C-alpha positions as protocol buffer text, in pm:
chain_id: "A"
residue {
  index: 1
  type: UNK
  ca { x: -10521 y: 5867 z: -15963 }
}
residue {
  index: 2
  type: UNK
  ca { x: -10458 y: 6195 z: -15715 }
}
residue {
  index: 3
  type: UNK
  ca { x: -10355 y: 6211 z: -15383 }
}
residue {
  index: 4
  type: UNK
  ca { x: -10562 y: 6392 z: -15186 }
}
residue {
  index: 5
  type: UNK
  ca { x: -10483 y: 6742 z: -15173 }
}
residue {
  index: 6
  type: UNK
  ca { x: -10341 y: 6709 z: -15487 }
}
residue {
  index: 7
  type: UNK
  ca { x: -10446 y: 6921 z: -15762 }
}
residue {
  index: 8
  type: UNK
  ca { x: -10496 y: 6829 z: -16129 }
}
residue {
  index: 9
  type: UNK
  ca { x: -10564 y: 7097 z: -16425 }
}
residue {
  index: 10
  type: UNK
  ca { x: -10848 y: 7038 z: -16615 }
}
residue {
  index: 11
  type: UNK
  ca { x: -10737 y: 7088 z: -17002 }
}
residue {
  index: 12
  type: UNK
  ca { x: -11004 y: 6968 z: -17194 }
}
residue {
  index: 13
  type: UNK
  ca { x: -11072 y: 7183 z: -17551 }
}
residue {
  index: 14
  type: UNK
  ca { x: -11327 y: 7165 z: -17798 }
}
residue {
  index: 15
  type: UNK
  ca { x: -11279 y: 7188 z: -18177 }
}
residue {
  index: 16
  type: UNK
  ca { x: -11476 y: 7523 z: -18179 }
}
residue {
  index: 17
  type: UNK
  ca { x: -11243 y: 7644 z: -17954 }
}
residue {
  index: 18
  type: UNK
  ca { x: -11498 y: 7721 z: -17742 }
}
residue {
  index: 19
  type: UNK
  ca { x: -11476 y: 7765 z: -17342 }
}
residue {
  index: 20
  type: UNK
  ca { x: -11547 y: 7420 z: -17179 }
}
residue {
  index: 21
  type: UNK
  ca { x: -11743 y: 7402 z: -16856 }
}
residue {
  index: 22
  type: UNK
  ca { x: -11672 y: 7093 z: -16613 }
}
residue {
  index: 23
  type: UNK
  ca { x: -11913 y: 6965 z: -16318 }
}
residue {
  index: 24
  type: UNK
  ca { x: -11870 y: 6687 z: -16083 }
}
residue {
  index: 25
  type: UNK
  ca { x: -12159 y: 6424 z: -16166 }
}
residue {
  index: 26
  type: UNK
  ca { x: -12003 y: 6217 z: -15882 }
}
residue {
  index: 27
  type: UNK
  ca { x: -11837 y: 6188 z: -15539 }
}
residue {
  index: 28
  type: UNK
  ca { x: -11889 y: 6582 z: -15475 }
}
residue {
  index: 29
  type: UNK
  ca { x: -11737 y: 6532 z: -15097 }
}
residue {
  index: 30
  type: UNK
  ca { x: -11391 y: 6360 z: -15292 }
}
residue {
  index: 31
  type: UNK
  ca { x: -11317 y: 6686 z: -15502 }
}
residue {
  index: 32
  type: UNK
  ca { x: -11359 y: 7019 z: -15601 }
}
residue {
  index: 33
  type: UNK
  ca { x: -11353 y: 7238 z: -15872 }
}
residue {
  index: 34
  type: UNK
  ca { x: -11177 y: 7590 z: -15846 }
}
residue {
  index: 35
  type: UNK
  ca { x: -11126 y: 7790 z: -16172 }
}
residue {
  index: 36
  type: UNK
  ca { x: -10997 y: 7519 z: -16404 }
}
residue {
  index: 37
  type: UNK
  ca { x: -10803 y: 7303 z: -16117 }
}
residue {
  index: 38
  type: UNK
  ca { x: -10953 y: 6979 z: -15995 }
}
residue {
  index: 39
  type: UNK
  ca { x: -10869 y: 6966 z: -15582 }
}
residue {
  index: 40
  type: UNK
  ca { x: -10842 y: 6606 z: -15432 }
}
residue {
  index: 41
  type: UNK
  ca { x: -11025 y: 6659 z: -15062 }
}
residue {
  index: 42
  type: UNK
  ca { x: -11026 y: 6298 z: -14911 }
}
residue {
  index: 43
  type: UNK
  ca { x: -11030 y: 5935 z: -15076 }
}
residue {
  index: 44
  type: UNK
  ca { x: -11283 y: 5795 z: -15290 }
}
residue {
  index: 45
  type: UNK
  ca { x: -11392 y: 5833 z: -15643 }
}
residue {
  index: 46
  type: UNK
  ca { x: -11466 y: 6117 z: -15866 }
}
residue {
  index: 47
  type: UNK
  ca { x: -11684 y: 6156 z: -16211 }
}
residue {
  index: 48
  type: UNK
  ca { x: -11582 y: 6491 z: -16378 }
}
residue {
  index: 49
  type: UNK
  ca { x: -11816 y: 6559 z: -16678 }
}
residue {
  index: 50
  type: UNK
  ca { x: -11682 y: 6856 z: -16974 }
}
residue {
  index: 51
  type: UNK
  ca { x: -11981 y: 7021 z: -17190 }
}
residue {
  index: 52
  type: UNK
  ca { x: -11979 y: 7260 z: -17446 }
}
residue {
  index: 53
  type: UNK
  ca { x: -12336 y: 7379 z: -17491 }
}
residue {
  index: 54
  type: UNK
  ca { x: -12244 y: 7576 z: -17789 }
}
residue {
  index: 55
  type: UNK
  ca { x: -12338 y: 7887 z: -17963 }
}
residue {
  index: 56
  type: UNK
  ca { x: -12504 y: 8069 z: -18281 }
}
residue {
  index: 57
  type: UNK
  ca { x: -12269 y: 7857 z: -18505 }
}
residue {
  index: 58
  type: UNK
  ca { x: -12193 y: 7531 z: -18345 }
}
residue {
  index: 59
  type: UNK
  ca { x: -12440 y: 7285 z: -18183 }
}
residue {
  index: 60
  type: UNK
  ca { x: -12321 y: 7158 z: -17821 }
}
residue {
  index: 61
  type: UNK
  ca { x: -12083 y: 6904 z: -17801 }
}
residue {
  index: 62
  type: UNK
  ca { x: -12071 y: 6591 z: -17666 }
}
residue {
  index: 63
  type: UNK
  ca { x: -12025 y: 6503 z: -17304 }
}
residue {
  index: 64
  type: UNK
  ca { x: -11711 y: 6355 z: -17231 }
}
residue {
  index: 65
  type: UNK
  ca { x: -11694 y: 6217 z: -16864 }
}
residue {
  index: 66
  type: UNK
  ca { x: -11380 y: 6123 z: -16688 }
}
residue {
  index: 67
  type: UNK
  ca { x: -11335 y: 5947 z: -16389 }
}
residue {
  index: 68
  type: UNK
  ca { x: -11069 y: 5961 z: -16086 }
}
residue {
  index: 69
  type: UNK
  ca { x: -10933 y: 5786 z: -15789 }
}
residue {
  index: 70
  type: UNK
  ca { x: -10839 y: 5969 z: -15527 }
}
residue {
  index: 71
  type: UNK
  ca { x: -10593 y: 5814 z: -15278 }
}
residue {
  index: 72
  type: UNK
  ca { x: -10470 y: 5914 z: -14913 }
}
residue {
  index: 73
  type: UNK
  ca { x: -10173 y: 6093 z: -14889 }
}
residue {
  index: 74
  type: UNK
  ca { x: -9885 y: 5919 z: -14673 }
}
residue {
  index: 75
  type: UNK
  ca { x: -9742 y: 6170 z: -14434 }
}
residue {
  index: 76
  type: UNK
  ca { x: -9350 y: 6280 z: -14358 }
}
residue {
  index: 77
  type: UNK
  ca { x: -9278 y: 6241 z: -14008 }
}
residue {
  index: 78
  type: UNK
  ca { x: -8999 y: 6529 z: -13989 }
}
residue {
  index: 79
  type: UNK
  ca { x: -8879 y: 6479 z: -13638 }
}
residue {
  index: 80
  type: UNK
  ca { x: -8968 y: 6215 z: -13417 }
}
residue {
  index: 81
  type: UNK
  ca { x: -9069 y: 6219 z: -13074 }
}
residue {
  index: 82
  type: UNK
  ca { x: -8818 y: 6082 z: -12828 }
}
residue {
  index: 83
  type: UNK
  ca { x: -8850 y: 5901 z: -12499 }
}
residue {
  index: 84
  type: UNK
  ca { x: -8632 y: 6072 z: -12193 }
}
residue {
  index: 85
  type: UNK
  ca { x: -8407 y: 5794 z: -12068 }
}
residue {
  index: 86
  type: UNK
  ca { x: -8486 y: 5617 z: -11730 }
}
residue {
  index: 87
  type: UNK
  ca { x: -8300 y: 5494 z: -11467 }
}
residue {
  index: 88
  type: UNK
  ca { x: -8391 y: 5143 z: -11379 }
}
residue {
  index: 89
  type: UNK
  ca { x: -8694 y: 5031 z: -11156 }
}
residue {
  index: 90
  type: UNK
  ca { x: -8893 y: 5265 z: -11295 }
}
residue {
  index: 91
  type: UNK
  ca { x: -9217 y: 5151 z: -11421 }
}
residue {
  index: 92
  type: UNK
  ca { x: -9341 y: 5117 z: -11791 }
}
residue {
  index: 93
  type: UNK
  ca { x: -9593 y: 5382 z: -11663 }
}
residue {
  index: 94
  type: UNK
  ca { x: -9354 y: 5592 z: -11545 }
}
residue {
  index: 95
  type: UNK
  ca { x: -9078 y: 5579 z: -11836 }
}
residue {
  index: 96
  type: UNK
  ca { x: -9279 y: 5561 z: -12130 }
}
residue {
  index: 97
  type: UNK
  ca { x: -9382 y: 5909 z: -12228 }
}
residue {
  index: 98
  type: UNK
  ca { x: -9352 y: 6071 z: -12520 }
}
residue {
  index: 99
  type: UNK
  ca { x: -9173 y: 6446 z: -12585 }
}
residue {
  index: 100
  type: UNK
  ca { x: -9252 y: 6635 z: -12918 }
}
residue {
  index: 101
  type: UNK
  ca { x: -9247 y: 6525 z: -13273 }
}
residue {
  index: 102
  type: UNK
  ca { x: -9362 y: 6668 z: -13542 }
}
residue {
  index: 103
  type: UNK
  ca { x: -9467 y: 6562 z: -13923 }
}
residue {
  index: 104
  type: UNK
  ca { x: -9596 y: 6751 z: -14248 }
}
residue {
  index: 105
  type: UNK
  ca { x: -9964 y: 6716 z: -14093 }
}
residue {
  index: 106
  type: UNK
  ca { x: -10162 y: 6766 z: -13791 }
}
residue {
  index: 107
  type: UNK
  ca { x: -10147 y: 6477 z: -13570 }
}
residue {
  index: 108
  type: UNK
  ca { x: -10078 y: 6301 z: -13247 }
}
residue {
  index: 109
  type: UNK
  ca { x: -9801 y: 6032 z: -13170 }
}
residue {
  index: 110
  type: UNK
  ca { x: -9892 y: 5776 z: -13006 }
}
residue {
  index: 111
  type: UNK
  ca { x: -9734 y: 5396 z: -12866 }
}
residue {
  index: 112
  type: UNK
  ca { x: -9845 y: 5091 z: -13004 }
}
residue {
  index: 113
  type: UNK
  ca { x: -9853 y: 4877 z: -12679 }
}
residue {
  index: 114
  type: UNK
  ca { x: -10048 y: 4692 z: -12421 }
}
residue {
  index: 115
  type: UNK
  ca { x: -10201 y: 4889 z: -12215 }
}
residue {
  index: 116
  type: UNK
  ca { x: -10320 y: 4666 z: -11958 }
}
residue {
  index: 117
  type: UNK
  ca { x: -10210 y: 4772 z: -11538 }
}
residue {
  index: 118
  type: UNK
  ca { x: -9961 y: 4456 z: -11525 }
}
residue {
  index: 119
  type: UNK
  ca { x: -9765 y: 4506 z: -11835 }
}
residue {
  index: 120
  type: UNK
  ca { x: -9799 y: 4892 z: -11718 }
}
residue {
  index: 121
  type: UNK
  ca { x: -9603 y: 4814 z: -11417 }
}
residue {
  index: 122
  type: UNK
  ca { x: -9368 y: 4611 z: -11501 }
}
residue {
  index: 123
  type: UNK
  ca { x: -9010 y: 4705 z: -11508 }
}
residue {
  index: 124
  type: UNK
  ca { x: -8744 y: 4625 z: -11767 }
}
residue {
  index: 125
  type: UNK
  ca { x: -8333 y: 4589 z: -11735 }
}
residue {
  index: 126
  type: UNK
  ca { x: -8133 y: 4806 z: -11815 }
}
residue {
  index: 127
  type: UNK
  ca { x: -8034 y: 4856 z: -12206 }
}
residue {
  index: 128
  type: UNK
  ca { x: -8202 y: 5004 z: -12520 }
}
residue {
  index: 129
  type: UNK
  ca { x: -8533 y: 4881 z: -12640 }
}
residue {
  index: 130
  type: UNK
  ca { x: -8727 y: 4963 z: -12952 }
}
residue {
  index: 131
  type: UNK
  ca { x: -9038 y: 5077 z: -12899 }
}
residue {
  index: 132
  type: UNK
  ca { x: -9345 y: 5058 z: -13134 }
}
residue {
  index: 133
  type: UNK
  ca { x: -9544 y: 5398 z: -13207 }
}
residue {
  index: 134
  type: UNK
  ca { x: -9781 y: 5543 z: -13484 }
}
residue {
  index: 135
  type: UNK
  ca { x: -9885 y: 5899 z: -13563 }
}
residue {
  index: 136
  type: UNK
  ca { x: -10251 y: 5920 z: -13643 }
}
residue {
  index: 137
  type: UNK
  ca { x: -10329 y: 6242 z: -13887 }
}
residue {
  index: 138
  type: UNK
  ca { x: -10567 y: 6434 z: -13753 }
}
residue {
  index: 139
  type: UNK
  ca { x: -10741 y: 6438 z: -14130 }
}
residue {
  index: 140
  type: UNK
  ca { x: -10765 y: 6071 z: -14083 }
}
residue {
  index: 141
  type: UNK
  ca { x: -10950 y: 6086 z: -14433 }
}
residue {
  index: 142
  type: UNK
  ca { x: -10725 y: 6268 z: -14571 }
}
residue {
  index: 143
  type: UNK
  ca { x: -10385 y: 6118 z: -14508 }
}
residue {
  index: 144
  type: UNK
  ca { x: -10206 y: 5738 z: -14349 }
}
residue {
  index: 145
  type: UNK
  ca { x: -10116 y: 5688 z: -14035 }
}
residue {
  index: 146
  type: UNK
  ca { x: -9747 y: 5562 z: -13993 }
}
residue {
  index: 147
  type: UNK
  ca { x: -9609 y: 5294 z: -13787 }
}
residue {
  index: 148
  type: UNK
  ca { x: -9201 y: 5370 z: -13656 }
}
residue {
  index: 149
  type: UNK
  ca { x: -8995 y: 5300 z: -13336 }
}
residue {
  index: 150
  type: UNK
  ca { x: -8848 y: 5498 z: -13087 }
}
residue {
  index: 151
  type: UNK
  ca { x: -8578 y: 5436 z: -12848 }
}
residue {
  index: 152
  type: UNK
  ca { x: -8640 y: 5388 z: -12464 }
}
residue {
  index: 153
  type: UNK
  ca { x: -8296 y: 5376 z: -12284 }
}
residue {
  index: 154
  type: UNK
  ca { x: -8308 y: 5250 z: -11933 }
}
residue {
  index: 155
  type: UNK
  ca { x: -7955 y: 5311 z: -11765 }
}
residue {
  index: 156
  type: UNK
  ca { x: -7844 y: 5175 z: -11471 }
}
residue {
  index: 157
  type: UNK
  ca { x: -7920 y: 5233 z: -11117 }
}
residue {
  index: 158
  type: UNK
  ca { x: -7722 y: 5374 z: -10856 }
}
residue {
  index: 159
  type: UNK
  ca { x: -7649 y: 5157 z: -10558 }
}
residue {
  index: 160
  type: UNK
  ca { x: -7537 y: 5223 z: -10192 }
}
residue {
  index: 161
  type: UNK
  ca { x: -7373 y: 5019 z: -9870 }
}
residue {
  index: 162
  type: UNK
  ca { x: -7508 y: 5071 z: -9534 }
}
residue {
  index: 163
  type: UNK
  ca { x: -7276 y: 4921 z: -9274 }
}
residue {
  index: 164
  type: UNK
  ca { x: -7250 y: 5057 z: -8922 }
}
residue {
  index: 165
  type: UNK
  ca { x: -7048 y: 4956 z: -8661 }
}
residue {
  index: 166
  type: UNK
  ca { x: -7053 y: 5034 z: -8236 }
}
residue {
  index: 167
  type: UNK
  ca { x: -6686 y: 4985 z: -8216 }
}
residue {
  index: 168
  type: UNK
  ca { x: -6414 y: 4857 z: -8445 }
}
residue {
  index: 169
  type: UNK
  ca { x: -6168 y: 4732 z: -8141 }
}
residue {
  index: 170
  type: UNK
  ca { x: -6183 y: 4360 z: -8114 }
}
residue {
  index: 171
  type: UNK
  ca { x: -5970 y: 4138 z: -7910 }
}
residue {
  index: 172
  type: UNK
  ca { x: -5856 y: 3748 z: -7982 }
}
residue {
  index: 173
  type: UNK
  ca { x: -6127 y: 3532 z: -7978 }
}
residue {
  index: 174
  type: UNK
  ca { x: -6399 y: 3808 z: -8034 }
}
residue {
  index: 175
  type: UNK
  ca { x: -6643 y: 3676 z: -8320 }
}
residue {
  index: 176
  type: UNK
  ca { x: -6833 y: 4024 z: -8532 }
}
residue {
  index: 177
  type: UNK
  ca { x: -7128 y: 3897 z: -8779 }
}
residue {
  index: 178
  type: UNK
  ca { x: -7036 y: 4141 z: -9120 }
}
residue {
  index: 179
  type: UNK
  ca { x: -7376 y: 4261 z: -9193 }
}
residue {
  index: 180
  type: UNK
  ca { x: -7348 y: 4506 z: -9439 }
}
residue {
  index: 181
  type: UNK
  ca { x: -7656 y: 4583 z: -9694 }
}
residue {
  index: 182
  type: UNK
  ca { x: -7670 y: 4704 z: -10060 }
}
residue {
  index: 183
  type: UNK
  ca { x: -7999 y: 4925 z: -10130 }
}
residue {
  index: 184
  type: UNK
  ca { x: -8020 y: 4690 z: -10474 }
}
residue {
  index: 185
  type: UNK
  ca { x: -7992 y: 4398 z: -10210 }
}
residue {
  index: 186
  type: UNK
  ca { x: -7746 y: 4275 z: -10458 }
}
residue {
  index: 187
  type: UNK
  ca { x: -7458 y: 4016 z: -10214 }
}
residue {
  index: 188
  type: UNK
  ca { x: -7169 y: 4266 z: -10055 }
}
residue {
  index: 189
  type: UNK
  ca { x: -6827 y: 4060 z: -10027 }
}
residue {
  index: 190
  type: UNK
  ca { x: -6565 y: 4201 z: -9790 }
}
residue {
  index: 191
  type: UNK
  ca { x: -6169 y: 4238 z: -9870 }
}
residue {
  index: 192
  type: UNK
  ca { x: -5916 y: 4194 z: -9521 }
}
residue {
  index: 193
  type: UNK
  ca { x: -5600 y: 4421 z: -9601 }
}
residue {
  index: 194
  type: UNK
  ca { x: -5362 y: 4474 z: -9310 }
}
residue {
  index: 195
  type: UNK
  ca { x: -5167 y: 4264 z: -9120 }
}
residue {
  index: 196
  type: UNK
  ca { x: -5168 y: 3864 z: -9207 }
}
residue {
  index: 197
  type: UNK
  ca { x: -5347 y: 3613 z: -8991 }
}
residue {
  index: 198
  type: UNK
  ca { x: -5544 y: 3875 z: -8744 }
}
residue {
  index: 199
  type: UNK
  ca { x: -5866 y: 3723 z: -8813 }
}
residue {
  index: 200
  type: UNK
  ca { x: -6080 y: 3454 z: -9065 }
}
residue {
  index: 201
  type: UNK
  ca { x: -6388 y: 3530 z: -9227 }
}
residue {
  index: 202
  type: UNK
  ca { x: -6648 y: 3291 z: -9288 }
}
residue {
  index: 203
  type: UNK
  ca { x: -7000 y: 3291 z: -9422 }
}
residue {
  index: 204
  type: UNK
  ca { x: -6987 y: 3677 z: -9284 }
}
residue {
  index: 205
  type: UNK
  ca { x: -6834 y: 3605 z: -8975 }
}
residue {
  index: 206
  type: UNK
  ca { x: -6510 y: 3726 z: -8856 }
}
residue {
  index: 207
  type: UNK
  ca { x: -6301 y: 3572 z: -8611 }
}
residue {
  index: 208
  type: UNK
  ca { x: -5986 y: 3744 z: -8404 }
}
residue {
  index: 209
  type: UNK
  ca { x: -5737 y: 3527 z: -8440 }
}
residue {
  index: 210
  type: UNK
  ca { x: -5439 y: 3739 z: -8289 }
}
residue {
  index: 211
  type: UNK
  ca { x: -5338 y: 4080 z: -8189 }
}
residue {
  index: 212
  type: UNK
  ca { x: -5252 y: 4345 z: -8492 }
}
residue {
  index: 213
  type: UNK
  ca { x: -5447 y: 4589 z: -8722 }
}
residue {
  index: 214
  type: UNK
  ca { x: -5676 y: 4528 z: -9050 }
}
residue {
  index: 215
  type: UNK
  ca { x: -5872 y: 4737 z: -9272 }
}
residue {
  index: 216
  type: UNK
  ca { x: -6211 y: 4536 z: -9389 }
}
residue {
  index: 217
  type: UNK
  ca { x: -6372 y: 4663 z: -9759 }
}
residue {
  index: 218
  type: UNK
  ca { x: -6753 y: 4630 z: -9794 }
}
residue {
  index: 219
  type: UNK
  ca { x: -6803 y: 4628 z: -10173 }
}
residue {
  index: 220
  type: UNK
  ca { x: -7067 y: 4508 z: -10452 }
}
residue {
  index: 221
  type: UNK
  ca { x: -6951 y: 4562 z: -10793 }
}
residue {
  index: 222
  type: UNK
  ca { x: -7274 y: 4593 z: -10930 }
}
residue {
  index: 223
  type: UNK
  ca { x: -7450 y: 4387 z: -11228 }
}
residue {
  index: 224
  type: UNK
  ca { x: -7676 y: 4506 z: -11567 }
}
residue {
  index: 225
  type: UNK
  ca { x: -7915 y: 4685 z: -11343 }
}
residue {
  index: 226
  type: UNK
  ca { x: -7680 y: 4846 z: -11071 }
}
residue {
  index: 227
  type: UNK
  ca { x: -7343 y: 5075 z: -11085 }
}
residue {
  index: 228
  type: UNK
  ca { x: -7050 y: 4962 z: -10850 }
}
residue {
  index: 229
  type: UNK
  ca { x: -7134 y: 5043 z: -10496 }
}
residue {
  index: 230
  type: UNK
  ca { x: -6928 y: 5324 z: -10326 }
}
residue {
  index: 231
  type: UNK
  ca { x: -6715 y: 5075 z: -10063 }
}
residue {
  index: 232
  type: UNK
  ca { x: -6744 y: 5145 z: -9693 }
}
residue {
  index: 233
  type: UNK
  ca { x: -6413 y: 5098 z: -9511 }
}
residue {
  index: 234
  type: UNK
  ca { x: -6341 y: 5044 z: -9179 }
}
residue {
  index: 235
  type: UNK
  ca { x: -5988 y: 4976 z: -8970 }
}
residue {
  index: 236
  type: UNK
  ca { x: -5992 y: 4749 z: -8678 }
}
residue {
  index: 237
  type: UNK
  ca { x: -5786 y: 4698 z: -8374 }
}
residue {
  index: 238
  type: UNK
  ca { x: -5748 y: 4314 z: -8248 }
}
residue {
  index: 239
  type: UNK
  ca { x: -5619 y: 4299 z: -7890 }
}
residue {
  index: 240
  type: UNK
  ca { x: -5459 y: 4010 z: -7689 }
}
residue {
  index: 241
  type: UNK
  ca { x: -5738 y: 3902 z: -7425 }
}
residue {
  index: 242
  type: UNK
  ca { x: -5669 y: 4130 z: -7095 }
}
């Protein structure tokens, strides 16, 4: 058995010592013959035949037929292709492409995936996934293909608080609905520092309660898809009732 583009010597002698002359009586497209090498080209079977036709002394000898496998090659993948990371809510489209790669043969990386537009627009959490690929040889009778993995790494997304206010002077009694937003639409929860017992908060809604100075932090810490928000601060000034 030879793998193709393998090459085997052909050593066959006579007891004459005569030269020995070889032809291929079968599968012509599965090897060659150059000089006294035997060249595997692609898979399949092989009869080699040796003669001796002989001379003024000897009568020809007999034929003496050999016959070989020839097998595909498996290819070395010598550097595989990688997958830029992603940030997340970007679409399988979108993140899964393929840079470089290269193996002892022509060929082309490729995933081994759905392709379908749903599963092509879906998008995944954030983390590391394994992802499924094969290179295909070009000489596809010639050599394997190989199946391997890759690593797709989704990292997570940055997030940001938008909270505006028309004034931040209040006085006792005054009610302000806390409406501040995260872009990931993720809950923001609010921290009172300042003076004790100026106002409540409840289900977003602050109420003065009496006169002195607090500073209110809009925050969202973020989850497996989302960095911490930056927090938006802002001071306010309760008044007694003119």
């Amino acid at each position: 058995t030879l793998l193709v583009n393998a090459t085997l010597p052909l050593n066959a002698t006579t007891s004459s010592g005569l030269e020995v002359t070889y032809t291929i009586t079968e599968g012509q497209d599965v090897v060659a013959i150059e000089g006294n090498n035997l060249v595997a080209k692609k898979a399949g079977t092989a009869t080699i035949t040796a003669t001796q036709a002989g001379n003024n002394n000897y009568l020809a000898a007999e034929t003496v037929a050999q016959t070989i496998t020839v097998d595909k090659a498996t290819p070395v993948i010598t550097e595989l292709p990688t997958i830029a990371p992603v940030t997340y809510g970007t679409t399988l489209a979108e993140a899964l492409v393929l840079n470089g790669g290269k193996a002892s043969v022509e060929g082309t990386f490729t995933f081994i995936l759905p392709t379908h537009e749903d599963y092509l627009q879906q998008v995944w959490d954030a983390g590391e996934y394994a992802i499924s690929i094969a290179f295909y040889p070009t000489q596809e009778e010639a050599y394997y293909s190989i199946d391997t993995t890759v690593v797709l790494l989704i990292e997570k997304a940055a997030q940001t608080i938008a909270w505006t206010l028309d004034s931040t002077n209040l006085f006792v009694n005054d009610t302000l609905i806390l409406a501040a937003t995260a872009s990931s639409e993720l809950p923001v929860t609010y921290e009172v520092t300042g003076d004790e017992g100026v106002v409540t908060i409840q289900d977003n809604v602050l109420v003065a309660i009496q006169a002195g100075t607090i500073t209110i932090t809009a925050s969202q810490e973020g989850n497996n898809n989302y960095h911490a928000a930056e927090p938006v601060v802002f001071t306010f000034t309760v008044e007694d009732i003119p």
